[in-house]
Every structure is written in C-alpha cells, then in structure tokens.
Tab-separated table of C-alpha atoms and ligand atoms in Angstrom:
chain	number	residue	atom	x	y	z
K	4	MET	CA	0.715	-19.660	-25.954
K	5	ILE	CA	2.902	-17.952	-23.359
K	6	LYS	CA	0.978	-17.581	-20.115
K	7	ILE	CA	1.242	-15.089	-17.258
K	8	GLN	CA	3.604	-16.098	-14.418
K	9	LYS	CA	2.291	-17.702	-11.230
K	10	GLY	CA	1.696	-15.118	-8.514
K	11	THR	CA	1.375	-12.195	-10.926
K	12	LYS	CA	-1.734	-10.524	-12.320
K	13	ASP	CA	-2.712	-8.266	-15.196
K	14	ILE	CA	-4.566	-5.147	-14.171
K	15	LEU	CA	-7.171	-4.845	-16.902
K	16	PRO	CA	-9.178	-1.753	-17.890
K	17	ALA	CA	-12.171	-3.195	-16.023
K	18	ASP	CA	-10.198	-2.708	-12.780
K	19	SER	CA	-7.650	-0.031	-13.570
K	20	TYR	CA	-10.052	2.718	-12.450
K	21	LEU	CA	-9.859	1.239	-8.922
K	22	TRP	CA	-6.054	1.479	-9.009
K	23	GLN	CA	-6.229	5.061	-10.221
K	24	PHE	CA	-8.653	5.799	-7.387
K	25	LEU	CA	-6.215	4.351	-4.803
K	26	GLU	CA	-3.320	6.312	-6.291
K	27	ASP	CA	-5.259	9.599	-6.490
K	28	LYS	CA	-6.382	9.236	-2.876
K	29	ALA	CA	-2.808	8.513	-1.761
K	30	ARG	CA	-1.625	11.760	-3.336
K	31	GLU	CA	-4.593	13.651	-1.876
K	32	VAL	CA	-4.405	12.305	1.691
K	33	PHE	CA	-0.618	12.127	2.161
K	34	SER	CA	-0.021	15.597	0.739
K	35	LYS	CA	-2.376	16.975	3.425
K	36	TYR	CA	0.249	15.801	5.916
K	37	GLY	CA	3.042	17.451	3.962
K	38	ALA	CA	4.370	14.222	2.431
K	39	GLU	CA	5.871	14.254	-1.061
K	40	GLU	CA	6.120	11.385	-3.511
K	41	ILE	CA	9.392	9.528	-4.042
K	42	ARG	CA	10.040	6.986	-6.816
K	43	THR	CA	13.030	4.714	-6.429
K	44	PRO	CA	14.284	1.943	-8.756
K	45	ILE	CA	12.659	-1.468	-8.807
K	46	PHE	CA	16.008	-3.238	-8.496
K	47	GLU	CA	18.756	-2.440	-6.028
K	48	ALA	CA	21.997	-4.019	-4.829
K	49	THR	CA	21.177	-7.311	-3.055
K	50	GLU	CA	23.287	-6.154	-0.115
K	51	LEU	CA	20.869	-3.284	0.550
K	52	PHE	CA	18.111	-5.752	1.480
K	53	ALA	CA	20.437	-8.219	3.217
K	54	ARG	CA	21.684	-5.408	5.478
K	55	GLY	CA	18.472	-3.384	5.550
K	56	VAL	CA	15.670	-5.928	5.937
K	57	GLY	CA	17.955	-8.425	7.714
K	58	ASP	CA	19.606	-11.636	6.622
K	59	THR	CA	17.749	-13.773	9.147
K	60	THR	CA	14.320	-12.832	7.757
K	61	ASP	CA	12.222	-15.025	5.457
K	62	ILE	CA	12.057	-12.145	2.982
K	63	VAL	CA	15.836	-12.094	2.516
K	64	ASN	CA	16.474	-15.813	3.002
K	65	LYS	CA	13.716	-17.344	0.944
K	66	GLU	CA	11.787	-14.777	-1.011
K	67	MET	CA	14.099	-12.534	-2.996
K	68	TYR	CA	14.289	-12.422	-6.781
K	69	THR	CA	18.047	-12.109	-7.119
K	70	PHE	CA	20.067	-12.122	-10.319
K	71	GLU	CA	23.620	-11.433	-11.430
K	72	LYS	CA	24.500	-8.800	-14.009
K	73	SER	CA	28.045	-7.635	-14.775
K	74	GLU	CA	29.236	-9.529	-11.715
K	75	ARG	CA	26.866	-7.580	-9.493
K	76	SER	CA	24.206	-9.201	-7.398
K	77	LEU	CA	20.929	-7.362	-7.902
K	78	THR	CA	17.510	-7.938	-6.363
K	79	LEU	CA	13.976	-6.910	-7.322
K	80	ARG	CA	12.831	-4.921	-4.313
K	81	PRO	CA	10.817	-7.074	-1.874
K	82	GLU	CA	9.779	-3.897	-0.011
K	83	ASN	CA	10.559	-0.214	-0.303
K	84	THR	CA	11.768	1.035	3.076
K	85	ALA	CA	15.376	-0.007	2.375
K	86	GLY	CA	15.303	1.655	-1.077
K	87	VAL	CA	13.835	4.880	0.288
K	88	VAL	CA	16.463	4.943	3.051
K	89	ARG	CA	19.219	4.405	0.473
K	90	SER	CA	17.865	7.322	-1.530
K	91	PHE	CA	17.476	9.475	1.610
K	92	ILE	CA	21.164	8.949	2.406
K	93	GLU	CA	22.474	9.202	-1.151
K	94	ASN	CA	20.605	12.440	-1.824
K	95	GLY	CA	21.605	14.081	1.454
K	96	MET	CA	18.004	14.426	2.603
K	97	HIS	CA	19.142	14.575	6.250
K	98	ARG	CA	20.101	18.173	5.432
K	99	LEU	CA	16.440	19.025	4.778
K	100	SER	CA	14.475	20.364	7.686
K	101	ALA	CA	12.960	17.509	9.714
K	102	PRO	CA	10.580	15.840	9.431
K	103	VAL	CA	11.127	14.643	5.885
K	104	LYS	CA	7.891	12.924	4.850
K	105	LEU	CA	7.910	10.718	1.773
K	106	TRP	CA	5.236	8.520	0.211
K	107	TYR	CA	5.458	5.969	-2.596
K	108	LYS	CA	3.528	3.418	-4.553
K	109	GLY	CA	4.670	0.644	-6.822
K	110	PRO	CA	5.384	-3.023	-7.380
K	111	MET	CA	7.299	-5.243	-4.932
K	112	PHE	CA	8.481	-8.813	-5.512
K	113	ARG	CA	8.538	-11.742	-3.106
K	114	TYR	CA	8.930	-15.390	-4.038
K	115	GLU	CA	6.147	-16.653	-1.790
K	116	ARG	CA	3.584	-19.417	-2.274
K	117	PRO	CA	0.766	-17.597	-4.057
K	118	GLN	CA	-2.671	-17.688	-2.439
K	119	ALA	CA	-5.618	-15.337	-1.982
K	120	GLY	CA	-4.116	-11.990	-0.944
K	121	ARG	CA	-0.548	-13.124	-1.564
K	122	GLN	CA	1.215	-12.598	-4.856
K	123	ARG	CA	4.789	-12.745	-6.085
K	124	GLN	CA	4.490	-9.340	-7.701
K	125	PHE	CA	2.243	-7.094	-5.634
K	126	ASN	CA	1.886	-3.368	-5.091
K	127	GLN	CA	2.386	-1.292	-2.009
K	128	VAL	CA	1.517	2.257	-1.129
K	129	GLY	CA	3.564	3.523	1.791
K	130	VAL	CA	4.871	6.417	3.838
K	131	GLU	CA	8.238	7.001	5.533
K	132	VAL	CA	8.828	9.890	7.956
K	133	PHE	CA	12.436	10.769	8.849
K	134	GLY	CA	14.038	12.832	11.572
K	135	ILE	CA	11.641	12.708	14.540
K	136	ASN	CA	12.297	10.750	17.714
K	137	ALA	CA	9.110	11.733	19.509
K	138	PRO	CA	6.033	9.461	19.521
K	139	THR	CA	4.069	12.274	17.845
K	140	ALA	CA	5.597	10.980	14.593
K	141	ASP	CA	4.436	7.413	15.328
K	142	ALA	CA	0.931	8.733	16.042
K	143	GLU	CA	0.860	10.869	12.903
K	144	VAL	CA	2.037	7.973	10.732
K	145	ILE	CA	-0.708	5.701	12.143
K	146	LEU	CA	-3.183	8.517	11.575
K	147	MET	CA	-2.059	8.891	7.951
K	148	ALA	CA	-2.688	5.179	7.406
K	149	ILE	CA	-6.122	5.262	9.031
K	150	ASN	CA	-7.203	8.396	7.219
K	151	TYR	CA	-6.069	6.968	3.893
K	152	LEU	CA	-8.099	3.828	4.566
K	153	LYS	CA	-11.100	5.978	5.526
K	154	ALA	CA	-10.703	8.105	2.403
K	155	ILE	CA	-10.953	5.026	0.200
K	156	GLY	CA	-14.036	3.917	2.132
K	157	LEU	CA	-12.596	1.251	4.436
K	158	ASN	CA	-13.632	1.594	8.057
K	159	ASP	CA	-14.138	-1.925	9.328
K	160	LEU	CA	-10.516	-2.473	10.323
K	161	SER	CA	-8.629	-3.127	13.541
K	162	VAL	CA	-5.387	-1.514	14.591
K	163	GLU	CA	-2.858	-3.547	16.577
K	164	ILE	CA	0.193	-2.008	18.185
K	165	ASN	CA	3.163	-3.280	20.166
K	166	SER	CA	6.533	-2.054	21.325
K	167	LEU	CA	9.630	-4.104	20.533
K	168	GLY	CA	11.757	-1.922	22.791
K	169	CYS	CA	15.262	-0.836	21.923
K	170	PRO	CA	18.156	-3.210	21.086
K	171	GLU	CA	19.231	-3.167	24.755
K	172	CYS	CA	15.934	-4.104	26.397
K	173	ARG	CA	15.126	-6.532	23.600
K	174	GLU	CA	18.325	-8.469	24.378
K	175	THR	CA	17.057	-9.182	27.912
K	176	PHE	CA	13.730	-10.320	26.468
K	177	LYS	CA	15.420	-12.622	23.940
K	178	THR	CA	17.524	-14.209	26.682
K	179	LYS	CA	14.451	-14.810	28.879
K	180	LEU	CA	12.491	-16.220	25.958
K	181	LYS	CA	15.309	-18.601	25.033
K	182	GLU	CA	15.617	-19.697	28.639
K	183	VAL	CA	11.932	-20.564	29.018
K	184	LEU	CA	11.835	-22.344	25.641
K	185	LYS	CA	15.012	-24.364	26.103
K	186	PRO	CA	13.223	-27.490	27.433
K	187	TYR	CA	10.972	-27.524	24.330
K	188	LEU	CA	13.670	-26.846	21.753
K	189	ASN	CA	13.501	-30.312	20.168
K	190	ASP	CA	9.696	-30.072	19.810
K	191	LEU	CA	9.805	-26.831	17.832
K	192	CYS	CA	9.458	-26.864	14.031
K	193	PRO	CA	12.761	-26.744	12.064
K	194	ASP	CA	12.178	-23.047	11.213
K	195	CYS	CA	11.679	-22.173	14.896
K	196	GLN	CA	14.795	-24.140	15.859
K	197	GLU	CA	16.722	-21.896	13.497
K	198	ARG	CA	14.914	-18.771	14.732
K	199	TYR	CA	15.765	-19.796	18.312
K	200	GLU	CA	19.449	-19.419	17.438
K	201	LYS	CA	19.361	-16.519	14.995
K	202	ASN	CA	16.301	-14.394	15.696
K	203	PRO	CA	14.303	-15.498	18.780
K	204	LEU	CA	11.797	-12.643	18.474
K	205	ARG	CA	10.523	-14.138	15.233
K	206	LEU	CA	9.503	-17.304	17.162
K	207	LEU	CA	6.325	-15.475	18.176
K	208	ASP	CA	5.321	-15.169	14.519
K	209	CYS	CA	5.217	-18.947	13.883
K	210	LYS	CA	1.987	-20.317	12.385
K	211	VAL	CA	2.740	-24.022	13.084
K	212	GLU	CA	0.132	-25.443	15.492
K	213	GLU	CA	2.623	-27.441	17.647
K	214	CYS	CA	4.789	-24.348	18.146
K	215	LYS	CA	1.783	-22.183	18.908
K	216	GLN	CA	0.771	-24.651	21.638
K	217	ILE	CA	4.213	-24.436	23.203
K	218	TYR	CA	4.122	-20.637	23.064
K	219	SER	CA	0.735	-20.625	24.801
K	220	LYS	CA	2.051	-22.519	27.840
K	221	PRO	CA	1.647	-20.394	31.002
K	222	GLU	CA	5.375	-20.077	31.746
K	223	VAL	CA	6.103	-18.987	28.135
K	224	GLN	CA	3.146	-16.594	28.122
K	225	ALA	CA	4.441	-15.090	31.359
K	226	VAL	CA	7.613	-14.063	29.522
K	227	ILE	CA	5.776	-12.911	26.376
K	228	GLN	CA	3.251	-10.836	28.297
K	229	SER	CA	5.833	-9.358	30.679
K	230	ASP	CA	6.608	-5.677	30.353
K	231	PHE	CA	10.192	-6.239	29.320
K	232	ILE	CA	10.825	-2.856	27.726
K	233	CYS	CA	12.970	-0.296	29.525
K	234	GLU	CA	11.687	2.877	31.123
K	235	SER	CA	12.287	5.225	28.203
K	236	CYS	CA	10.787	2.756	25.685
K	237	GLN	CA	7.794	2.383	28.011
K	238	GLU	CA	7.436	6.154	28.194
K	239	HIS	CA	7.525	6.373	24.375
K	240	PHE	CA	4.832	3.679	24.130
K	241	ASN	CA	2.667	5.313	26.809
K	242	GLU	CA	2.872	8.666	25.033
K	243	LEU	CA	1.866	7.042	21.751
K	244	LYS	CA	-1.144	5.402	23.404
K	245	LYS	CA	-2.110	8.768	24.904
K	246	TYR	CA	-2.030	10.414	21.468
K	247	LEU	CA	-4.089	7.612	19.941
K	248	ASP	CA	-6.618	7.844	22.790
K	249	THR	CA	-6.889	11.604	22.326
K	250	LEU	CA	-7.489	11.080	18.616
K	251	ASN	CA	-10.177	8.494	19.392
K	252	ILE	CA	-8.307	5.816	17.494
K	253	LYS	CA	-9.313	2.368	18.667
K	254	TYR	CA	-6.429	-0.093	18.943
K	255	SER	CA	-5.450	-3.244	20.750
K	256	ILE	CA	-2.054	-4.217	22.085
K	257	ASN	CA	-0.776	-7.452	20.572
K	258	LYS	CA	2.331	-8.710	22.322
K	259	LEU	CA	2.824	-11.297	19.586
K	260	LEU	CA	3.152	-8.606	16.939
K	261	VAL	CA	6.846	-8.721	16.012
K	262	ARG	CA	6.736	-8.052	12.214
K	263	GLY	CA	8.749	-9.969	9.653
K	264	LEU	CA	11.514	-7.447	9.022
K	265	ASP	CA	14.557	-6.860	11.212
K	266	TYR	CA	14.854	-3.085	11.177
K	267	TYR	CA	12.131	-2.248	13.708
K	268	ASN	CA	12.545	-0.923	17.234
K	269	ARG	CA	9.965	0.450	19.659
K	270	THR	CA	6.590	0.952	17.925
K	271	VAL	CA	5.281	-1.644	15.490
K	272	PHE	CA	1.719	-1.766	14.179
K	273	GLU	CA	-0.566	-3.576	11.799
K	274	ILE	CA	-4.023	-2.809	10.473
K	275	LYS	CA	-6.126	-5.875	9.770
K	276	SER	CA	-9.405	-6.580	8.060
K	277	ASN	CA	-11.936	-9.130	9.251
K	278	ASN	CA	-13.072	-9.615	5.678
K	279	LEU	CA	-9.882	-11.100	4.245
K	280	GLY	CA	-8.920	-14.756	4.799
K	281	SER	CA	-5.615	-15.687	6.368
K	282	GLN	CA	-3.726	-12.859	4.626
K	283	ASN	CA	-5.657	-10.228	6.550
K	284	ALA	CA	-3.014	-7.525	7.150
K	285	VAL	CA	-3.689	-4.554	4.909
K	286	CYS	CA	-1.024	-2.376	6.501
K	287	GLY	CA	2.186	-2.966	8.417
K	288	GLY	CA	4.695	-0.540	9.791
K	289	GLY	CA	6.725	0.767	12.646
K	290	ARG	CA	9.732	2.698	13.841
K	291	TYR	CA	13.224	1.956	12.548
K	292	ASP	CA	15.623	4.329	14.279
K	293	SER	CA	18.882	2.533	13.390
K	294	LEU	CA	18.354	1.768	9.718
K	295	VAL	CA	19.638	5.046	8.247
K	296	LYS	CA	22.822	4.767	10.304
K	297	ASN	CA	23.222	1.047	9.596
K	298	LEU	CA	23.074	1.754	5.877
K	299	GLY	CA	25.794	4.396	6.154
K	300	GLY	CA	23.833	7.602	6.803
K	301	GLU	CA	23.673	10.089	9.655
K	302	ASP	CA	21.914	8.874	12.785
K	303	THR	CA	18.274	9.599	11.826
K	304	PRO	CA	15.173	8.190	13.513
K	305	ALA	CA	12.350	7.108	11.212
K	306	VAL	CA	8.885	5.579	11.190
K	307	GLY	CA	6.616	4.416	8.373
K	308	PHE	CA	4.186	1.893	6.945
K	309	ALA	CA	3.207	0.128	3.747
K	310	MET	CA	-0.122	-1.254	2.569
K	311	GLY	CA	-0.801	-4.047	0.119
K	312	MET	CA	-2.821	-2.476	-2.674
K	313	GLU	CA	-4.233	-5.792	-3.993
K	314	ARG	CA	-5.688	-6.417	-0.536
K	315	LEU	CA	-7.206	-2.933	-0.490
K	316	ILE	CA	-8.725	-3.515	-3.936
K	317	SER	CA	-10.296	-6.792	-2.850
K	318	LEU	CA	-11.967	-4.969	0.061
K	319	LEU	CA	-13.181	-2.080	-2.060
K	320	GLY	CA	-15.629	-3.989	-4.226
K	321	SER	CA	-16.654	-2.074	-7.310
K	322	PHE	CA	-18.361	1.252	-7.742
K	323	ASP	CA	-19.534	3.329	-10.659
K	324	LYS	CA	-16.455	4.152	-12.596
K	325	ASP	CA	-16.008	7.458	-14.343
K	326	ILE	CA	-17.327	7.099	-17.835
K	327	THR	CA	-16.911	9.411	-20.788
K	328	THR	CA	-18.992	12.556	-20.378
K	329	ALA	CA	-20.142	13.036	-23.953
K	330	PHE	CA	-20.592	10.818	-26.986
K	331	VAL	CA	-21.114	12.860	-30.142
K	332	ILE	CA	-23.553	11.295	-32.586
K	333	SER	CA	-23.865	12.332	-36.207
K	334	ASN	CA	-24.082	10.888	-39.709
K	335	ASP	CA	-21.435	13.419	-40.656
K	336	SER	CA	-18.249	12.030	-39.061
K	337	LEU	CA	-16.245	15.163	-39.857
K	338	GLU	CA	-18.726	17.309	-37.892
K	339	ALA	CA	-18.640	14.738	-35.075
K	340	LEU	CA	-14.836	14.800	-35.013
K	341	LYS	CA	-14.743	18.606	-34.918
K	342	LEU	CA	-17.229	18.874	-32.060
K	343	THR	CA	-15.613	16.014	-30.088
K	344	GLU	CA	-12.235	17.733	-30.228
K	345	GLU	CA	-13.821	21.047	-29.196
K	346	ILE	CA	-15.378	19.386	-26.137
K	347	ARG	CA	-12.066	17.684	-25.238
K	348	ALA	CA	-10.199	20.999	-25.661
K	349	ASN	CA	-12.467	22.371	-22.920
K	350	GLY	CA	-11.368	19.671	-20.497
K	351	ILE	CA	-14.419	17.421	-20.852
K	352	SER	CA	-14.032	13.795	-21.936
K	353	ALA	CA	-15.698	12.964	-25.248
K	354	GLU	CA	-15.830	10.274	-27.911
K	355	PHE	CA	-17.472	9.751	-31.269
K	356	ASP	CA	-18.044	6.755	-33.504
K	357	LEU	CA	-14.842	5.857	-35.367
K	358	SER	CA	-16.270	2.998	-37.385
K	359	GLY	CA	-18.987	4.613	-39.538
K	360	LYS	CA	-21.921	2.953	-37.760
K	361	LYS	CA	-25.535	3.914	-38.369
K	362	PHE	CA	-27.145	6.585	-36.185
K	363	VAL	CA	-29.085	4.066	-34.030
K	364	LYS	CA	-25.981	1.932	-33.451
K	365	GLN	CA	-24.061	5.067	-32.440
K	366	LEU	CA	-26.762	5.828	-29.867
K	367	GLU	CA	-26.563	2.255	-28.551
K	368	LYS	CA	-22.779	2.562	-28.142
K	369	ALA	CA	-23.188	5.957	-26.440
K	370	SER	CA	-25.608	4.577	-23.874
K	371	LYS	CA	-23.026	1.958	-22.877
K	372	THR	CA	-20.072	4.295	-22.476
K	373	ALA	CA	-21.170	7.887	-21.828
K	374	LYS	CA	-23.290	10.120	-19.617
K	375	TYR	CA	-24.635	12.280	-22.461
K	376	ALA	CA	-25.312	11.775	-26.137
K	377	VAL	CA	-24.648	14.988	-28.070
K	378	ILE	CA	-26.647	14.660	-31.257
K	379	ILE	CA	-25.978	16.634	-34.445
K	380	GLY	CA	-28.863	15.778	-36.775
K	381	GLU	CA	-29.651	17.650	-40.014
K	382	ASP	CA	-31.861	20.239	-38.253
K	383	GLU	CA	-29.278	20.834	-35.550
K	384	LEU	CA	-26.565	21.290	-38.153
K	385	LYS	CA	-28.704	23.835	-40.047
K	386	ASN	CA	-29.551	25.823	-36.899
K	387	SER	CA	-26.141	25.670	-35.194
K	388	GLN	CA	-27.698	23.634	-32.409
K	389	VAL	CA	-27.130	20.302	-30.702
K	390	THR	CA	-29.513	17.981	-28.879
K	391	VAL	CA	-28.142	16.728	-25.571
K	392	LYS	CA	-29.655	13.544	-24.172
K	393	ASN	CA	-28.977	12.472	-20.589
K	394	LEU	CA	-28.474	8.732	-21.102
K	395	LYS	CA	-29.486	7.821	-17.542
K	396	THR	CA	-32.722	9.835	-17.285
K	397	SER	CA	-33.462	10.119	-21.045
K	398	GLU	CA	-34.124	13.849	-20.522
K	399	GLN	CA	-33.378	15.657	-23.753
K	400	ASN	CA	-32.783	19.329	-24.649
K	401	THR	CA	-31.956	21.094	-27.863
K	402	ILE	CA	-29.581	23.970	-27.191
K	403	ALA	CA	-27.367	26.418	-29.105
K	404	ARG	CA	-24.104	24.779	-30.063
K	405	SER	CA	-22.254	27.676	-28.436
K	406	ASP	CA	-23.885	26.805	-25.084
K	407	LEU	CA	-22.812	23.141	-25.157
K	408	ILE	CA	-19.612	23.412	-23.095
K	409	LYS	CA	-21.379	25.343	-20.346
K	410	TYR	CA	-24.244	22.821	-20.391
K	411	LEU	CA	-21.929	19.794	-20.096
K	412	GLY	CA	-19.799	21.581	-17.528
K	413	ASN	CA	-22.807	22.037	-15.302
E	16	HAM	P1	5.201	-5.784	5.190
E	16	HAM	O1	4.362	-6.107	6.383
E	16	HAM	O2	6.165	-6.824	4.741
E	16	HAM	O3	5.951	-4.432	5.529
E	16	HAM	O4	4.253	-5.423	3.983
E	16	HAM	C1	3.258	-4.412	4.108
E	16	HAM	C2	1.966	-4.882	3.473
E	16	HAM	O5	2.194	-5.309	2.125
E	16	HAM	C3	1.329	-6.098	4.128
E	16	HAM	O6	0.571	-5.719	5.262
E	16	HAM	C4	0.443	-6.615	3.010
E	16	HAM	O7	-0.762	-5.869	2.953
E	16	HAM	C5	1.263	-6.320	1.773
E	16	HAM	N1	1.963	-7.527	1.299
E	16	HAM	C6	3.117	-8.048	1.765
E	16	HAM	N2	3.466	-9.151	1.076
E	16	HAM	C7	2.502	-9.330	0.146
E	16	HAM	C8	2.286	-10.303	-0.905
E	16	HAM	N3	3.146	-11.292	-1.120
E	16	HAM	N4	1.189	-10.170	-1.683
E	16	HAM	C9	0.308	-9.155	-1.471
E	16	HAM	N5	0.470	-8.218	-0.512
E	16	HAM	C10	1.537	-8.300	0.277
E	16	HAM	C11	6.814	-3.799	4.674
E	16	HAM	O8	6.952	-4.082	3.516
E	16	HAM	C12	7.517	-2.629	5.313
E	16	HAM	N6	8.404	-2.029	4.314
E	16	HAM	C13	6.515	-1.612	5.830
E	16	HAM	C14	7.152	-0.413	6.452
E	16	HAM	C15	7.344	0.785	5.879
E	16	HAM	N7	7.652	-0.343	7.669
E	16	HAM	C16	8.153	0.863	7.869
E	16	HAM	N8	7.983	1.564	6.771
C-alpha cells in the first residue's frame, strides 16, 4: 500500500466545501478592491527564489524542494511573491496603470518538520499590490486581509506591525545590534552565530530559549526598542498608523517582527490567532520596494500578504454545507431522470436514485443528501403533478409539475 507523504494532506469531499468557501470569498472580497486573479506555475527556476526570497533565509537554505531537469535547477515554489514578481516583469505589467492589484491562491512547498499548522505542501491565498510608494497602499493591503478574514467569519485575531526601515537605516541598526551582541556571540545557538554574520536582523526571530534570554537583556533591548529608522521611514510608518487608527483597526507594534524572507523593507505585518498553537500566524506580509528591480524589472514599489489556508480552515470549524436542492423520487427511473435533468437545466442542483432502490430507500437517501424530495408517484404522474416534501420540516405540497421550478427557486 503506497501511503500519502509526510506533511501533505488529502482534501476530501467532507472538507472540500470549506476550501471552495475560502476561494469564493477571496474572489468576492479582493475583487471589491479591484484586484484580479493571477495563476503562476508551481515550479520556477531555483535562482528566482535564491535571489528573490534571499539565500540567507531558512526557506531557501533548508526548505526548498529542488530538482534538476535538462541541466536546469528547478524548485517547487515555497511562496508566491517571487513568482508573481517574475510574471509582473515578464509580462510588462509595469506599463499598466498603477496600482496593479493581483491576488492568488494555490499550493506552496516547504521542507519543514511537519506539526499542527505546518505542512510540507500547504496552500496560500495572497495579494500583491504594485506601483504605489505611499502608505495608503500598505493600509489598503492590511485592510484587504482583515476584511477577508472577517468575511470568512474570523474576528478574534490580532494585528502586529513593525517597520524594518530602508536598507540604509537598517544597516545602522544591524551594526548596533552586532556591537551589543558581540560579548555573547559564543553563547548564541549555532543558527544565530551564522545569522550574526549573514543576516543579523533574523536574530530577533530565534525561538531558542538561551538566545531569547540574551536578547531580553536590558542593553540588547535598548537597541531593539530604539527608533532606529530614518526620518522618511518614520514618516511612512506614522502615516500608516494614522490610516489604521482612522479605520479603527486595532494593532500592536512588535519590534521583534522581522519576517523570515529577505525582500521586505519598511512595513511588515502579521495577523495572529490566539486559538492556534505555536504556528499561530494566519497571515504575513509587508512592503518589498526593491524586489521588482532586483529581479530585473523597472523600479516598482510593492506591498502584499499571504495567508495559510490550512490554518484558516482549522479556525473555521464546520458549518452546514450546501447540499443538493432536490432529490427526485419515483419508481419510474426514466421519469425521474427526465425531471432531474429539467431541474438541473434551470440552474438548480438535483439528483435521483441511480441504483434502482425501492421508493422508501430512495426517500431515506434523499433525506441524507437533499433539501427537498420531489416525488412522482402514480397519481402525480397521471395528473402532471409532483409532491414536494421539505426534508427538514416535513411540510409537503402537491403542485403542478409546471410550477416546480418556481417553487424550488423560491
Ligand atoms: P510567510 O509568512 O512565509 O509569507 O507565509 C504566509 C503564511 O503562510 C503564514 O502566515 C502561514 O499562515 C502560512 N504558512 C507558511 N508556511 C506554512 C507551512 N509550512 N504550513 C502551513 N502554513 C504555512 C510569505 O509566504 C510571503 N510570500 C507573504 C507576502 C506576500 N509578503 C508580501 N507579499
């Protein structure tokens, strides 16, 4: 017996209605903001992620599914911002009038240790907005995320924001951080010792207790909590906060929020749930003003987010799924087939018994799968009528067959 791979999951019919719900809501909410769907390939050149996401990140260093084909190194996408940016550049979307707002959904692949809320193949729904420097775009993107979460019924979430500054002001911060941590370098975990050299900002993300204790020392905290960002980055951040305040969006500022991907500058944000274990981020995003240029495009600012759909599903719980509207019941299967098709042709879902079961068994099946039983007994057949039984309330009416569509439609 060949089994499913570790860190992957089947989405079975018992749950697929939840996925369809998330996808329908994405289309509905994001299109209200003028965003259009983009679908990019699931594998891309490895170099795209190495250059895009950053070759000092865990995602690129440890988690990519990379394979060789025709002497090319290819990688299953670990995230979709790099792919969308590649497509934006390749299809000349900078020529479109800004902002260009794109949304997507689909599977991503990361070779991580599977645990609750963390899979090796998982799905994201996300938004990328190109062409706007102003913090209005940051605010709108955060708003799109919150309103999507509201639309699917999730309210009990907290928004965290931070500003990573621009490459210039971040350099000063990195130098100060390295300076204050130098005496503790040998006490840091091996990962942090590497981060210290290659990507000091990522130090703040470490989950190892000994490192966390070092980072909570007063002199280290003084550097972390300092307002290191330059005047224009500060102004951008202040404007964003003003917009969020005006929109009554509650948020907290988390100076430790640095995100695990290298392309961010200025605004970063995460939306977290209190009802998920350690993997509690349902949404992560931020501004990435240099990525389009770094990947060979015109200088184009951008901001976006992605949400983990499995995490959203686990917060949703279940609700009444849409069941078939009508189940046609008759001892004459040809009559049942004809009427079922007529109902379907009018845009209403319908089924009938395909296996030649007795009348009572057909009714039993109907009550499990449909809202209404549409019964064609001998009398009904003679009088061109049908009996419609509401399977929840048991209310029953015999009506003219020609009135059926209107009746079900109502
Ligand atoms: P990310 O924070 O790496 O950002 O992922 C976004 C979300 O995907 C996470 O908050 C989480 O809900 C979900 N996620 C990540 N890894 C896993 C996993 N192994 N299993 C289940 N869910 C997972 C990005 O991917 C950026 N591309 C977001 C972005 C878009 N930034 C700007 N634009």
